[in-house]
XYZ file of C-alpha atoms in Angstrom:
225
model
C 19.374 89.132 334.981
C 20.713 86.634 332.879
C 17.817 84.396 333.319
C 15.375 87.437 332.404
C 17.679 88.127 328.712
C 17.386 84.919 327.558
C 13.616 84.102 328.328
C 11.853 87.173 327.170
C 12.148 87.628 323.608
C 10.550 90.655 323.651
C 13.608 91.942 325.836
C 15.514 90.965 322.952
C 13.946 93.109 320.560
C 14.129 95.997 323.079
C 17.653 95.831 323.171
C 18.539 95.222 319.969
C 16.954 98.306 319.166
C 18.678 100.205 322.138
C 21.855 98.607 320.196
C 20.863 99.986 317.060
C 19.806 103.647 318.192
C 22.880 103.788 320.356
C 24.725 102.610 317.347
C 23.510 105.295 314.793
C 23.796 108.369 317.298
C 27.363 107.298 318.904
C 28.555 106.088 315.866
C 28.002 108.987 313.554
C 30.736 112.072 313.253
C 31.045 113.856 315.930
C 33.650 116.220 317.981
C 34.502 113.139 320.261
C 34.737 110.472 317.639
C 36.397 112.497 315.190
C 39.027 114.024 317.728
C 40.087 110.143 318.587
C 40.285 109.766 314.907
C 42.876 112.522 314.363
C 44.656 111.304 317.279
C 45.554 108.309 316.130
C 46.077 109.164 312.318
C 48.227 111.625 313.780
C 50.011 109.975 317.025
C 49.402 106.333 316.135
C 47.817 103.731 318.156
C 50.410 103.624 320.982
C 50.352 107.179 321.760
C 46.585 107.867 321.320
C 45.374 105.845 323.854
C 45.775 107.891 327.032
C 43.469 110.457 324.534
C 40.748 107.366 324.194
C 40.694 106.411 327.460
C 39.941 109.740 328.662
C 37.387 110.608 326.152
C 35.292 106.952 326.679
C 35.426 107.397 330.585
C 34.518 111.350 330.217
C 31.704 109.600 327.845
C 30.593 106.965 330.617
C 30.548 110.351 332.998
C 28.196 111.803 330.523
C 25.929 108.706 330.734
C 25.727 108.714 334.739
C 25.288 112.240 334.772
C 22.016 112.151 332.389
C 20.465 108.953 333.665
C 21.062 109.916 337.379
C 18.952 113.141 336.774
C 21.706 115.491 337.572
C 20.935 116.821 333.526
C 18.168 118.461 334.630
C 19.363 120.172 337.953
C 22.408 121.741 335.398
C 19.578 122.933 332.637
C 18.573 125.316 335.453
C 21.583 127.264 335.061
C 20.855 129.001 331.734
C 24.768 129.982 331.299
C 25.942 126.935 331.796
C 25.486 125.782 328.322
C 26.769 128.173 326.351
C 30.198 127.993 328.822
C 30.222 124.460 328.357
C 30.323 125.233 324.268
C 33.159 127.489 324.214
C 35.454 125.562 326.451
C 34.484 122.762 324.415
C 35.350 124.500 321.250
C 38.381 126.528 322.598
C 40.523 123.107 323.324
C 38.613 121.362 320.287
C 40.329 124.433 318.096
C 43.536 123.724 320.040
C 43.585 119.768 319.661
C 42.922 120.691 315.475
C 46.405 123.225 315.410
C 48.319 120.121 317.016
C 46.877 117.523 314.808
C 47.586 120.112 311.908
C 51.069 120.793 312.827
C 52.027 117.523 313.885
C 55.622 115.801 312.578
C 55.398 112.793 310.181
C 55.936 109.528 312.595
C 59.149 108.285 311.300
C 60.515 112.250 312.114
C 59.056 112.661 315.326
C 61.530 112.179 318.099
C 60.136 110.062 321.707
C 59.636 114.059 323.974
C 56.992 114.692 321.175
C 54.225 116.255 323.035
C 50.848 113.561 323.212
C 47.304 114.572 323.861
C 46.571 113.528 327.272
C 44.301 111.601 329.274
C 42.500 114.547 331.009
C 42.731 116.171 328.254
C 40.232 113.655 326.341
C 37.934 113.397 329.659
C 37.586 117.252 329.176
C 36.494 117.577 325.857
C 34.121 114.543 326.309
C 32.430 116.320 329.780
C 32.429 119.771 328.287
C 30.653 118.912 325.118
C 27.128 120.170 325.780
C 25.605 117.695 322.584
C 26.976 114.652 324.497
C 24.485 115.170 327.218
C 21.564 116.092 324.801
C 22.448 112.810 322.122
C 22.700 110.335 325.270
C 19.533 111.002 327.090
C 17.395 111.430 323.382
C 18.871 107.153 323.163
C 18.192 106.741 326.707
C 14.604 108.294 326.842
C 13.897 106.177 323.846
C 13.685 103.303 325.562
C 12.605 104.393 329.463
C 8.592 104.036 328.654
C 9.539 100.156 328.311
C 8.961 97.949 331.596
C 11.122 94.850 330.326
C 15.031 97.202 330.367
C 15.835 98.107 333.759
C 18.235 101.159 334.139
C 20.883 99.146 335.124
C 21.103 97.228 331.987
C 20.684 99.927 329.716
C 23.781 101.675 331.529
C 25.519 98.496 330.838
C 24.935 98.256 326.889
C 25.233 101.866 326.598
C 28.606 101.944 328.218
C 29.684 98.591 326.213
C 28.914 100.753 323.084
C 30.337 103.820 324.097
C 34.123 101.758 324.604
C 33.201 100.047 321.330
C 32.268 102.917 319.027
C 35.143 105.372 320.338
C 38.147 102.266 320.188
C 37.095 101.293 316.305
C 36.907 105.004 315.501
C 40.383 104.700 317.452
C 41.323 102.177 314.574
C 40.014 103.620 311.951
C 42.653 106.935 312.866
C 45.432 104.787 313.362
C 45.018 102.427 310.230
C 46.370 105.773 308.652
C 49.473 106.260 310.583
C 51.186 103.857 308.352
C 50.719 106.453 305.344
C 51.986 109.339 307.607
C 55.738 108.118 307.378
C 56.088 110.249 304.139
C 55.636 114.140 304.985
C 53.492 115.295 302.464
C 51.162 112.694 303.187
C 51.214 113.071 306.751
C 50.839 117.135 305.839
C 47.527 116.282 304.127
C 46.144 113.840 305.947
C 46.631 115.741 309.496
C 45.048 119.192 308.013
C 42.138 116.760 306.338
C 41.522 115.764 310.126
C 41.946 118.689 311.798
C 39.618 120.718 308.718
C 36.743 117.496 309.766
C 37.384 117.873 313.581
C 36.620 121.666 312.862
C 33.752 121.152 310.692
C 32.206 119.445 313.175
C 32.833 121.348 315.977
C 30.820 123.841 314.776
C 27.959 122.131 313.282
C 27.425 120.617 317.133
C 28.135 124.085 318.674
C 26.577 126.824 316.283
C 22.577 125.001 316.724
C 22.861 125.844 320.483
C 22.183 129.262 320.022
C 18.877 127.953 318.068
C 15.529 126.950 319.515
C 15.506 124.149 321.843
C 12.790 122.288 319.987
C 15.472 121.955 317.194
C 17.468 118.938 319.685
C 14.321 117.181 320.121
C 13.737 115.287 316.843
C 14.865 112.030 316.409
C 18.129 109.767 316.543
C 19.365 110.445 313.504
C 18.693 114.165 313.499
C 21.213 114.482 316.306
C 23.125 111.646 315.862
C 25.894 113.581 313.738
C 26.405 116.153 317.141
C 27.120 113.326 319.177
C 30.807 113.286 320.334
């Protein structure tokens, strides 16, 4: 495969722009991205990263689940959707009253309560605009004969870590201002207001037409998690 990247500069262009549409929709605000934000404004690097690693790998889940078809077999349950969405919301809504309510660092004692591994995973698998953002940057690209599934999975997993652990960054490069408690008062309800926000602007279009997820990359790309 190696062989096949460097030789074909046509491949090239095809991934770069997988790169670049993967890069727009993933990177853009979303539940996800935004919750791993919070969580490490709020909990710092250290303790957000049991949160991170659940949401990329409930993320990667996402991706196997719409490029191995099973997408479509779960679209045939028309309930399934909307009970995704509120279990999705309902611990989205929870995860904003912690970040909201959480101590300044320097006051918050070592049994403080962390957002968990599984915890992450669930909000990532039970967003219902994951599925429809990843196979809109998959199906982009499944028309060409030079990317092969397997290395699309492969850059679109290598962006899904990257994107998630430098919005990961970004939330923790504010933990150092969160030692003084108004700050870390405003800055947590700022996050958990955003992680709110949207919340609903990826949950509230589902009751909508289905024609209105079909556009393009950017359209969607701010409901991606």
């Amino acid at each position: 495969m190696a062989e096949q990247v460097f030789s074909h500069p046509e491949l090239w262009r095809q991934l770069l722009a997988l790169i670049l549409a993967s890069a727009v929709v993933m990177g853009s605000p979303g539940p996800a991205t935004i919750s791993v934000t919070a969580i490490g404004a709020a909990f710092g690097l250290r303790g957000s990263l049991r949160y991170a690693s659940g949401i990329i790998l409930g993320t990667v889940a996402v991706l196997l689940v719409v490029t191995t078809g099973i997408t479509a077999m779960l679209s045939s349950v028309p309930k399934l959707t909307p009970l995704l969405a509120v279990a999705s919301a309902t611990y989205i809504l929870y995860l904003a009253f912690k970040i909201a309510t959480a101590p300044p660092l320097a006051a918050r004692t070592g049994g403080a309560a962390r957002p968990t591994f599984l915890g992450g995973f669930v909000l990532a698998v039970a967003n219902p605009k994951a599925y429809v953002a990843i196979a809109a940057v998959f199906a982009g690209t499944s028309s060409t004969d030079e990317l092969d599934a397997g290395l699309k999975l492969a850059v679109l997993a290598s962006m899904i870590v990257a994107i998630h652990a430098l919005w990961l960054l970004a939330g923790a490069a504010f933990a150092r201002f969160l030692r003084k408690p108004l700050a870390s008062r405003i800055i947590n309800l700022t996050f958990a207001a955003i992680l709110v926000l949207t919340t609903a602007l990826a949950v509230i279009p589902l009751g909508g037409p289905t024609g209105q997820t079909g556009g393009s990359g950017p359209g969607i790309g701010g409901q991606f998690p």
